[in-house]
Amino acid sequence: MDWEELRRSRATRSDGDVMLEVRQLTRFVADKPIVENVSFAVRRGETLALVGPSGAGKSSLLRMLNRLDEPSSGTVLLEGVDYTTLSPRDLRRRVGMVMQQAYLFPGTVAENVAFGPASRGESVSAERVRELLERVNLAGYEQRDIGRLSGGEAQRVSLARTLMNDPHVLLLDEPTSALDEDTRFGVEELIQEIARERNLTSILVTHDMDQAARMATRVAVLEAGTLRQIGPAEEVLKTRDA
Amino acid sequence: MMHNLIAMLLSPKVFTGLTQVGVASLLVLATVMISYWGRVAIGKETAVSMVRGFVQIVIVGIVLIVIMDTTIFLGYVALAFMIVFAAVLSKRRAQGLPHATRISLTAIGVGSGVTVLIMIFTGVIAPNISTMIPVGSMIIAAAMRTNSLTLNRFRAEIEAHVGQIEAGLALGAPPSTVVQPYVRNTVQAGIIPAVDTLRSLGIVFIPGLASGMLLAGANPIYAAEYQFAAIAMLFAASTLTSLIAGLMLRGTIFSPAEQLVLRP
Ligand SMILES: Nc1ncnc2c1ncn2[C@@H]1O[C@H](COP(=O)(O)OP(=O)(O)O)[C@@H](O)[C@H]1O
Ligand SMILES: [Mg+2]
């Protein structure tokens, strides 16, 4: 091992507290950069809010973090390991995602909650499904058809489905913005509580500055694909208000 | 033979036929006008297809007469040519699906090819050009229709379920599992015409083969049996084509890193 390699391995190891590190992530679509040279790190258990105008590239950035989209250049380190060395399935099991829409699969609530592990041929106990449904305040919903869920219920099933994989990182792409006023706050609180209980590292895309202030410890501002600002929530949100 | 051909082209029957073509074309013209009136523009494509279809069938008729009495090898060549042509026509329905030509050629070629060969080797189709070309072309046409439907439906199914597919991938599910319901819908849609043909056989639809045999004075029960065998083979060819196309398409829409690469 030469000196350069040693230094690099030390550097990653000494950041023991860093869960996810984004390194110069760039993505071009049709020769147009939609995310450009974005770097930041997120500590274990932290919630980072990603804000910015519509079309700034927030979703595009988030989708690279679980490799739903391929970066044109740059990479992501998950607990110090380059994520391209993991299989996509393993990566996505560890880095869960909740989208704006629930996108449930036709069938029952229980089938949806069990889907991740079941699709990989892992056994899923009914007990585990029951516990998760209880945790998202949907006790007894196992056999309910997904066509008979309200928007808030569907989004909570989607959350339970993601949690079934026991992820370490949670990517949240405007998880409450499709919900109506009454259910929005409940889902937000639920996500916040569960993230705290499980010491999850979260990245929350939101256009709601109040939500960012309530949920995030730090805030990053993305504009036209580039990172304009990142820092403690109060500081960043104060300068954005001014 | 040349003399025969010329006599045939100049026979009064050919002119009677032209009147029939004219009447049929007027009918198509009327439907095109109706479509304009209903603001569903199918006019140009229909007109082009009609002229083209007429020219093609006349040329093929002439080619058939020419090769009719030659070696059976030319029959296989003609069928292979039809398969390639069917694939090229059919893949236009793909509208940018990756590898559409390769998939269409494989699906139509294997689907109809395997079926026709089995029919020839089991003696259901007599190994002579005047039998294998009409029956073979009927099966290739069915495979083509199935392939076009399959390509078209696949694209629609995927585009309508991008959210569910990516939600599945984001849960760490294998791509093949995630698209399984949509591939199933696609294959089922692809064989609808073949299923309908089987269902309506004899009631709505008395196919050309049986009509021809009846006109030629064959035993009607035998004509019916033979026709059933041919339609069953047609069904088999359709199912095989749709399955092959569906499974091959499934493999083309994901990157090696298990990302959905097909976007609306
Ligand atoms: N697959 C794609 N093809 C073409 N353009 C895309 C694609 N995905 C995103 N974009 C473009 O990238 C930009 C960023 O989009 P997005 O990440 O959805 O922004 P945000 O989530 O911040 O609203 C937009 O201009 C969008 O049109
Ligand atoms: Mg977005």
XYZ file of C-alpha atoms and ligand atoms in Angstrom:
534
model
C 0.000 0.000 0.000
C 1.573 3.299 -0.996
C 1.328 6.475 0.986
C -1.481 7.955 -1.075
C -3.652 4.887 -0.623
C -2.943 4.797 3.116
C -3.884 8.446 3.468
C -7.106 7.890 1.603
C -8.140 4.893 3.681
C -7.367 6.830 6.887
C -9.389 9.758 5.656
C -12.476 7.636 5.135
C -12.026 5.739 8.374
C -11.510 8.844 10.504
C -14.953 10.077 9.389
C -16.532 7.319 11.455
C -19.535 9.488 12.144
C -20.312 10.121 8.467
C -23.087 7.883 7.166
C -23.309 9.145 3.618
C -20.837 11.200 1.655
C -21.650 12.676 -1.724
C -18.570 13.406 -3.839
C -18.738 15.728 -6.825
C -21.932 14.165 -8.063
C -22.881 15.250 -11.588
C -25.575 14.091 -13.953
C -26.126 15.121 -17.525
C -29.360 14.427 -19.367
C -29.110 14.986 -23.116
C -25.880 16.996 -22.737
C -27.505 19.285 -20.206
C -26.276 19.215 -16.597
C -29.203 18.712 -14.209
C -26.994 18.128 -11.170
C -23.496 19.554 -11.207
C -20.559 18.843 -8.952
C -22.498 18.466 -5.713
C -20.576 17.401 -2.588
C -21.746 17.107 1.015
C -21.748 14.655 3.890
C -24.514 13.541 6.216
C -23.806 12.266 9.723
C -25.427 9.211 11.242
C -28.857 10.029 12.669
C -28.938 13.465 11.084
C -31.771 14.859 8.946
C -30.619 17.051 6.084
C -33.280 19.046 4.250
C -32.727 19.687 0.553
C -34.565 22.793 -0.599
C -34.626 24.893 -3.745
C -36.947 26.011 -6.511
C -38.904 23.555 -8.626
C -36.701 22.080 -11.355
C -33.507 22.749 -9.373
C -32.543 19.072 -9.524
C -33.514 17.969 -5.988
C -35.271 14.789 -7.097
C -32.531 14.075 -9.628
C -29.912 14.348 -6.879
C -31.916 12.136 -4.507
C -32.447 9.488 -7.192
C -28.695 9.170 -7.607
C -28.264 8.427 -3.905
C -30.000 5.028 -4.232
C -28.773 4.702 -7.801
C -32.192 4.835 -9.436
C -30.321 7.179 -11.785
C -26.679 6.790 -12.716
C -24.287 9.672 -12.004
C -22.374 10.928 -15.029
C -19.443 11.445 -12.693
C -18.698 11.542 -8.984
C -19.765 8.948 -6.458
C -21.402 8.289 -3.102
C -19.771 6.688 -0.091
C -22.051 4.729 2.196
C -20.319 4.294 5.578
C -17.043 4.943 3.791
C -17.661 2.395 1.029
C -18.048 3.437 -2.604
C -21.634 2.528 -3.384
C -20.852 1.137 -6.819
C -19.104 -1.763 -5.077
C -22.442 -2.816 -3.556
C -25.059 -4.640 -5.597
C -27.919 -2.285 -6.466
C -30.327 -4.463 -4.464
C -28.154 -4.389 -1.376
C -27.651 -0.642 -1.711
C -31.378 0.007 -2.074
C -32.208 -2.211 0.858
C -29.925 -0.067 3.009
C -30.897 3.265 1.474
C -34.707 3.337 1.487
C -36.837 5.844 -0.376
C -40.287 7.308 0.161
C -41.634 9.246 -2.799
C -44.282 11.924 -3.154
C -46.781 9.301 -4.357
C -47.188 5.989 -2.515
C -47.086 3.905 -5.752
C -48.506 0.845 -4.015
C -48.716 -2.464 -5.872
C -52.135 -3.977 -6.601
C -53.123 -6.266 -3.741
C -53.378 -6.083 0.015
C -51.589 -3.863 2.501
C -49.712 -6.879 3.918
C -48.451 -7.880 0.461
C -47.146 -4.378 -0.048
C -45.392 -4.224 3.306
C -43.719 -7.602 2.732
C -42.751 -6.830 -0.870
C -39.066 -5.854 -0.482
C -37.763 -8.929 1.376
C -40.288 -11.251 -0.316
C -39.140 -10.158 -3.784
C -35.601 -11.222 -2.892
C -36.818 -14.598 -1.667
C -36.360 -13.776 2.030
C -38.985 -15.048 4.446
C -41.260 -12.471 6.036
C -43.139 -13.216 9.239
C -46.719 -12.070 9.657
C -45.636 -10.835 13.082
C -43.124 -8.419 11.527
C -45.798 -7.045 9.179
C -48.211 -6.643 12.092
C -45.638 -4.759 14.189
C -44.770 -2.376 11.362
C -48.405 -1.657 10.578
C -49.011 -0.987 14.256
C -46.061 1.410 14.261
C -47.470 3.439 11.377
C -50.875 3.511 13.110
C -52.516 1.065 10.706
C -53.090 -1.842 13.107
C -55.406 -4.436 11.585
C -55.016 -3.198 8.003
C -53.197 -6.354 6.776
C -55.943 -7.665 4.493
C -57.232 -4.278 3.338
C -57.087 -3.810 -0.433
C -54.923 -0.843 -1.402
C -57.809 0.564 -3.431
C -59.598 1.263 -0.174
C -56.955 3.453 1.468
C -57.000 7.214 1.934
C -54.009 9.238 0.718
C -52.527 9.451 4.191
C -53.018 5.728 4.824
C -51.396 4.854 1.478
C -48.387 6.990 2.299
C -48.047 5.280 5.693
C -48.173 1.871 3.977
C -45.440 3.134 1.662
C -43.378 4.131 4.711
C -43.922 0.730 6.367
C -42.962 -1.008 3.109
C -39.664 0.893 3.055
C -38.995 0.234 6.751
C -39.495 -3.504 6.207
C -36.014 -3.551 4.651
C -34.482 -2.113 7.838
C -32.740 0.699 5.960
C -30.039 2.836 7.566
C -30.704 5.815 5.357
C -34.074 7.251 4.378
C -34.494 9.351 1.220
C -37.703 11.367 1.399
C -38.854 13.145 -1.775
C -41.584 15.575 -0.727
C -43.249 12.783 1.251
C -46.170 14.903 2.450
C -46.742 17.359 -0.386
C -49.389 15.221 -2.115
C -51.408 14.915 1.104
C -54.156 17.232 2.236
C -53.710 19.643 5.108
C -55.252 17.344 7.757
C -53.089 14.266 7.157
C -49.868 16.015 6.183
C -48.774 16.861 9.696
C -49.510 13.372 11.061
C -47.344 11.705 8.423
C -44.568 14.226 9.007
C -44.582 13.541 12.741
C -44.638 9.807 12.177
C -41.581 9.961 9.920
C -39.787 12.144 12.430
C -40.542 9.809 15.370
C -39.512 6.676 13.509
C -36.318 8.273 12.222
C -35.429 9.187 15.797
C -36.298 5.740 17.244
C -34.228 3.938 14.637
C -31.459 6.531 14.500
C -32.038 6.808 10.759
C -30.026 9.160 8.613
C -32.485 11.103 6.446
C -32.367 13.368 3.469
C -35.616 15.241 3.037
C -36.513 17.059 -0.169
C -39.125 19.701 0.563
C -40.314 23.026 -0.763
C -41.897 23.820 2.585
C -39.422 25.914 4.609
C -41.428 25.416 7.787
C -41.230 21.672 7.344
C -37.483 21.964 6.783
C -37.206 23.959 10.009
C -39.261 21.395 11.955
C -37.546 18.268 10.669
C -33.989 19.077 9.684
C -30.825 19.725 11.626
C -29.112 21.105 8.545
C -30.388 22.542 5.286
C -28.820 22.437 1.812
C -29.974 24.775 -0.957
C -29.870 23.551 -4.541
C -30.301 25.943 -7.450
C -29.949 25.080 -11.130
C -28.290 21.810 -10.237
C -25.587 23.248 -8.010
C -25.286 23.423 -4.243
C -25.600 27.088 -3.266
C -25.529 26.854 0.491
C -25.373 24.258 3.260
C -25.396 24.758 7.023
C -27.380 24.578 10.265
C -31.115 24.902 9.651
C -31.631 28.198 11.532
C -28.780 29.921 9.716
C -29.679 28.853 6.202
C -33.403 29.450 6.637
C -32.751 32.887 8.132
C -30.696 34.001 5.136
C -33.332 32.564 2.758
C -36.106 34.523 4.465
C -34.208 37.789 4.182
C -44.215 -20.748 -68.546
C -43.651 -17.177 -69.750
C -46.424 -17.712 -72.216
C -48.732 -18.897 -69.452
C -47.962 -15.836 -67.406
C -48.772 -13.426 -70.188
C -51.998 -15.258 -70.954
C -52.922 -15.044 -67.317
C -52.211 -11.310 -67.098
C -54.344 -10.579 -70.143
C -57.283 -12.776 -69.227
C -60.690 -11.047 -68.871
C -60.731 -12.260 -65.264
C -57.968 -9.748 -64.459
C -60.202 -6.892 -65.582
C -63.180 -8.172 -63.619
C -60.773 -8.292 -60.656
C -59.788 -4.677 -61.195
C -63.406 -3.578 -60.874
C -63.606 -5.501 -57.612
C -60.429 -3.801 -56.401
C -61.957 -0.461 -57.364
C -65.163 -1.056 -55.413
C -63.241 -2.245 -52.338
C -60.955 0.812 -52.548
C -63.960 3.125 -52.662
C -65.194 1.482 -49.490
C -61.858 2.161 -47.781
C -61.952 5.729 -49.070
C -65.364 6.125 -47.446
C -64.070 4.928 -44.073
C -61.167 7.362 -44.360
C -63.622 10.209 -44.951
C -65.654 9.109 -41.969
C -62.489 9.080 -39.873
C -61.740 12.684 -40.880
C -65.253 13.636 -40.015
C -64.749 12.008 -36.588
C -61.409 13.831 -36.259
C -59.428 10.590 -36.101
C -56.852 11.057 -38.799
C -56.001 7.649 -40.232
C -56.123 8.841 -43.824
C -52.586 9.014 -45.091
C -51.321 5.838 -43.478
C -54.381 3.966 -44.708
C -54.044 5.186 -48.280
C -50.364 4.294 -48.389
C -51.022 0.867 -46.859
C -53.785 0.206 -49.367
C -51.764 0.988 -52.488
C -48.829 -0.851 -51.085
C -50.903 -3.899 -50.133
C -52.358 -4.089 -53.646
C -48.988 -3.857 -55.375
C -47.485 -6.402 -52.984
C -50.169 -9.024 -53.399
C -50.037 -8.745 -57.205
C -46.255 -9.087 -57.261
C -46.381 -12.017 -54.855
C -49.066 -13.654 -56.971
C -46.821 -13.424 -60.003
C -43.764 -14.663 -58.090
C -45.793 -17.604 -56.752
C -46.826 -18.638 -60.244
C -43.233 -18.459 -61.353
C -41.811 -20.571 -58.516
C -44.823 -22.857 -58.113
C -43.368 -25.758 -60.029
C -39.732 -25.322 -59.018
C -37.821 -26.776 -56.051
C -39.330 -26.669 -52.545
C -36.187 -24.891 -51.363
C -37.584 -21.712 -52.908
C -40.654 -22.151 -50.709
C -38.489 -21.970 -47.603
C -36.682 -18.963 -49.013
C -40.007 -17.236 -49.633
C -41.169 -17.934 -46.063
C -37.884 -16.644 -44.640
C -38.260 -13.516 -46.710
C -41.791 -13.041 -45.381
C -40.533 -13.385 -41.806
C -37.870 -10.728 -42.300
C -40.350 -8.405 -43.960
C -42.909 -8.992 -41.189
C -40.273 -8.165 -38.558
C -39.271 -4.936 -40.304
C -42.907 -3.846 -40.596
C -43.764 -4.846 -37.064
C -40.842 -3.184 -35.323
C -42.132 0.215 -36.424
C -44.727 -0.227 -33.705
C -41.932 -0.085 -31.179
C -41.439 3.680 -31.423
C -37.981 3.792 -29.930
C -38.014 0.655 -27.799
C -34.419 -0.562 -27.755
C -33.433 -3.584 -29.904
C -36.879 -3.691 -31.535
C -35.619 -5.146 -34.821
C -33.678 -7.950 -33.189
C -36.593 -8.763 -30.886
C -39.198 -8.676 -33.671
C -37.096 -10.880 -35.913
C -36.488 -13.427 -33.161
C -40.075 -13.455 -31.898
C -41.737 -13.698 -35.329
C -39.023 -15.974 -36.730
C -39.039 -18.473 -33.869
C -42.781 -18.183 -33.211
C -43.909 -18.812 -36.779
C -40.821 -20.727 -37.944
C -41.028 -23.436 -35.303
C -44.755 -23.823 -35.896
C -44.489 -24.027 -39.706
C -41.602 -26.501 -39.538
C -43.506 -28.745 -37.118
C -46.508 -28.634 -39.441
C -44.402 -29.539 -42.454
C -42.519 -32.362 -40.719
C -45.690 -33.865 -39.241
C -47.311 -33.669 -42.663
C -50.092 -31.267 -41.685
C -48.772 -28.974 -44.379
C -47.971 -30.813 -47.576
C -44.350 -30.142 -48.471
C -45.147 -28.322 -51.693
C -45.063 -24.660 -52.471
C -48.740 -24.250 -53.251
C -49.652 -25.409 -49.706
C -46.804 -24.135 -47.591
C -46.890 -20.564 -48.856
C -50.559 -19.772 -48.097
C -50.632 -21.620 -44.756
C -47.179 -20.366 -43.782
C -48.020 -16.796 -44.664
C -51.196 -16.985 -42.599
C -49.148 -18.041 -39.598
C -46.433 -15.454 -40.190
C -49.109 -12.769 -40.497
C -50.593 -13.840 -37.169
C -47.145 -13.759 -35.558
C -46.574 -10.288 -36.970
C -49.877 -8.996 -35.659
C -49.076 -10.473 -32.270
C -45.598 -8.973 -32.252
C -46.887 -5.492 -33.142
C -49.484 -5.673 -30.395
C -46.917 -6.919 -27.918
C -44.449 -4.103 -28.654
C -47.182 -1.521 -28.501
C -48.742 -2.797 -25.310
C -45.383 -3.273 -23.583
C -44.479 0.345 -24.062
C -47.878 1.468 -22.792
C -47.728 -0.817 -19.747
C -44.255 0.370 -18.753
C -45.029 4.032 -19.291
C -48.197 3.746 -17.235
C -46.361 2.102 -14.334
C -43.030 3.910 -14.095
C -43.893 4.898 -10.517
C -44.612 1.344 -9.351
C -41.608 -0.060 -11.190
C -39.212 2.431 -9.651
C -40.850 2.034 -6.244
C -40.157 -1.701 -6.574
C -36.543 -1.140 -7.613
C -36.105 1.315 -4.744
C -37.150 -1.499 -2.400
C -34.261 -3.608 -3.661
C -36.471 -5.920 -5.716
C -35.100 -7.716 -8.800
C -36.136 -5.968 -12.038
C -37.736 -9.135 -13.410
C -40.024 -9.365 -10.370
C -40.927 -5.706 -10.564
C -42.088 -5.839 -14.195
C -43.622 -9.305 -14.036
C -47.275 -8.094 -13.859
C -46.742 -5.775 -16.827
C -45.032 -8.433 -18.935
C -47.946 -10.748 -18.176
C -50.484 -8.114 -19.290
C -48.424 -7.516 -22.418
C -48.294 -11.172 -23.435
C -51.997 -11.616 -22.760
C -52.803 -8.580 -24.896
C -50.575 -9.883 -27.676
C -52.570 -13.082 -28.113
C -56.031 -11.478 -28.018
C -56.510 -11.711 -31.825
C -55.482 -15.377 -31.792
C -57.847 -16.134 -28.899
C -60.683 -14.303 -30.654
C -60.007 -16.237 -33.854
C -60.243 -19.529 -31.972
C -63.416 -18.443 -30.206
C -65.224 -17.239 -33.279
C -64.055 -20.038 -35.513
C -66.875 -21.220 -37.760
C -69.389 -18.706 -36.430
C -68.084 -15.243 -37.162
C -65.130 -16.420 -39.118
C -64.839 -19.127 -41.769
C -61.246 -18.753 -42.784
C -59.865 -18.796 -46.258
C -58.429 -22.258 -46.103
C -61.728 -23.948 -45.361
C -63.592 -21.785 -47.870
C -61.043 -22.683 -50.519
C -61.265 -26.371 -49.778
C -65.062 -26.274 -49.788
C -65.065 -24.429 -53.091
C -62.662 -27.052 -54.422
C -65.144 -29.734 -53.432
C -63.359 -31.252 -50.418
C -65.182 -33.249 -47.778
C -66.602 -30.503 -45.495
C -65.752 -32.339 -42.254
C -62.188 -32.802 -43.419
C -62.023 -29.118 -44.430
C -63.179 -28.173 -40.938
C -60.688 -30.481 -39.232
C -57.859 -29.195 -41.342
C -58.837 -25.634 -40.672
C -58.960 -26.267 -36.948
C -55.460 -27.716 -37.028
C -54.227 -24.657 -38.904
C -55.893 -22.221 -36.492
C -54.560 -24.134 -33.488
C -51.077 -23.822 -34.970
C -51.730 -20.146 -35.524
C -52.621 -19.858 -31.868
C -49.421 -21.657 -30.880
C -47.361 -19.377 -33.121
C -48.979 -16.283 -31.596
C -48.405 -17.416 -28.041
C -44.788 -18.297 -28.734
C -44.193 -14.972 -30.482
C -45.759 -12.946 -27.702
C -43.856 -14.804 -24.986
C -40.520 -14.406 -26.730
C -41.125 -10.729 -27.459
C -42.355 -10.048 -23.917
C -39.419 -11.739 -22.229
C -36.857 -10.176 -24.557
C -38.385 -6.724 -24.076
C -38.212 -7.195 -20.331
C -34.452 -7.469 -20.550
C -33.974 -4.289 -22.557
C -35.492 -1.683 -20.282
C -33.080 -2.016 -17.366
C -29.446 -0.986 -17.181
C -26.837 -3.324 -15.658
C -27.199 -1.301 -12.435
C -30.905 -2.218 -12.399
C -32.182 1.215 -13.366
C -35.265 1.748 -15.503
C -33.882 3.314 -18.667
C -37.091 3.596 -20.684
C -38.789 6.930 -20.027
C -41.961 8.427 -21.486
N -35.185 11.942 -17.272
C -35.102 13.244 -17.536
N -35.040 13.664 -18.816
C -34.948 14.961 -19.121
N -34.922 15.934 -18.210
C -34.981 15.596 -16.924
C -35.092 14.240 -16.515
N -35.156 14.210 -15.170
C -35.089 15.483 -14.779
N -34.993 16.327 -15.814
C -34.848 17.784 -15.756
O -33.931 18.058 -14.739
C -34.295 19.206 -14.018
C -34.403 18.888 -12.552
O -35.568 18.129 -12.314
P -35.922 17.604 -10.846
O -34.752 16.887 -10.309
O -37.193 16.848 -10.953
O -36.133 18.954 -10.047
P -36.821 19.211 -8.634
O -37.043 17.897 -7.966
O -35.850 20.080 -7.905
O -38.094 19.937 -8.906
C -35.583 19.698 -14.631
O -35.264 20.747 -15.523
C -36.113 18.490 -15.361
O -36.859 18.904 -16.468
Mg -38.855 16.906 -7.369
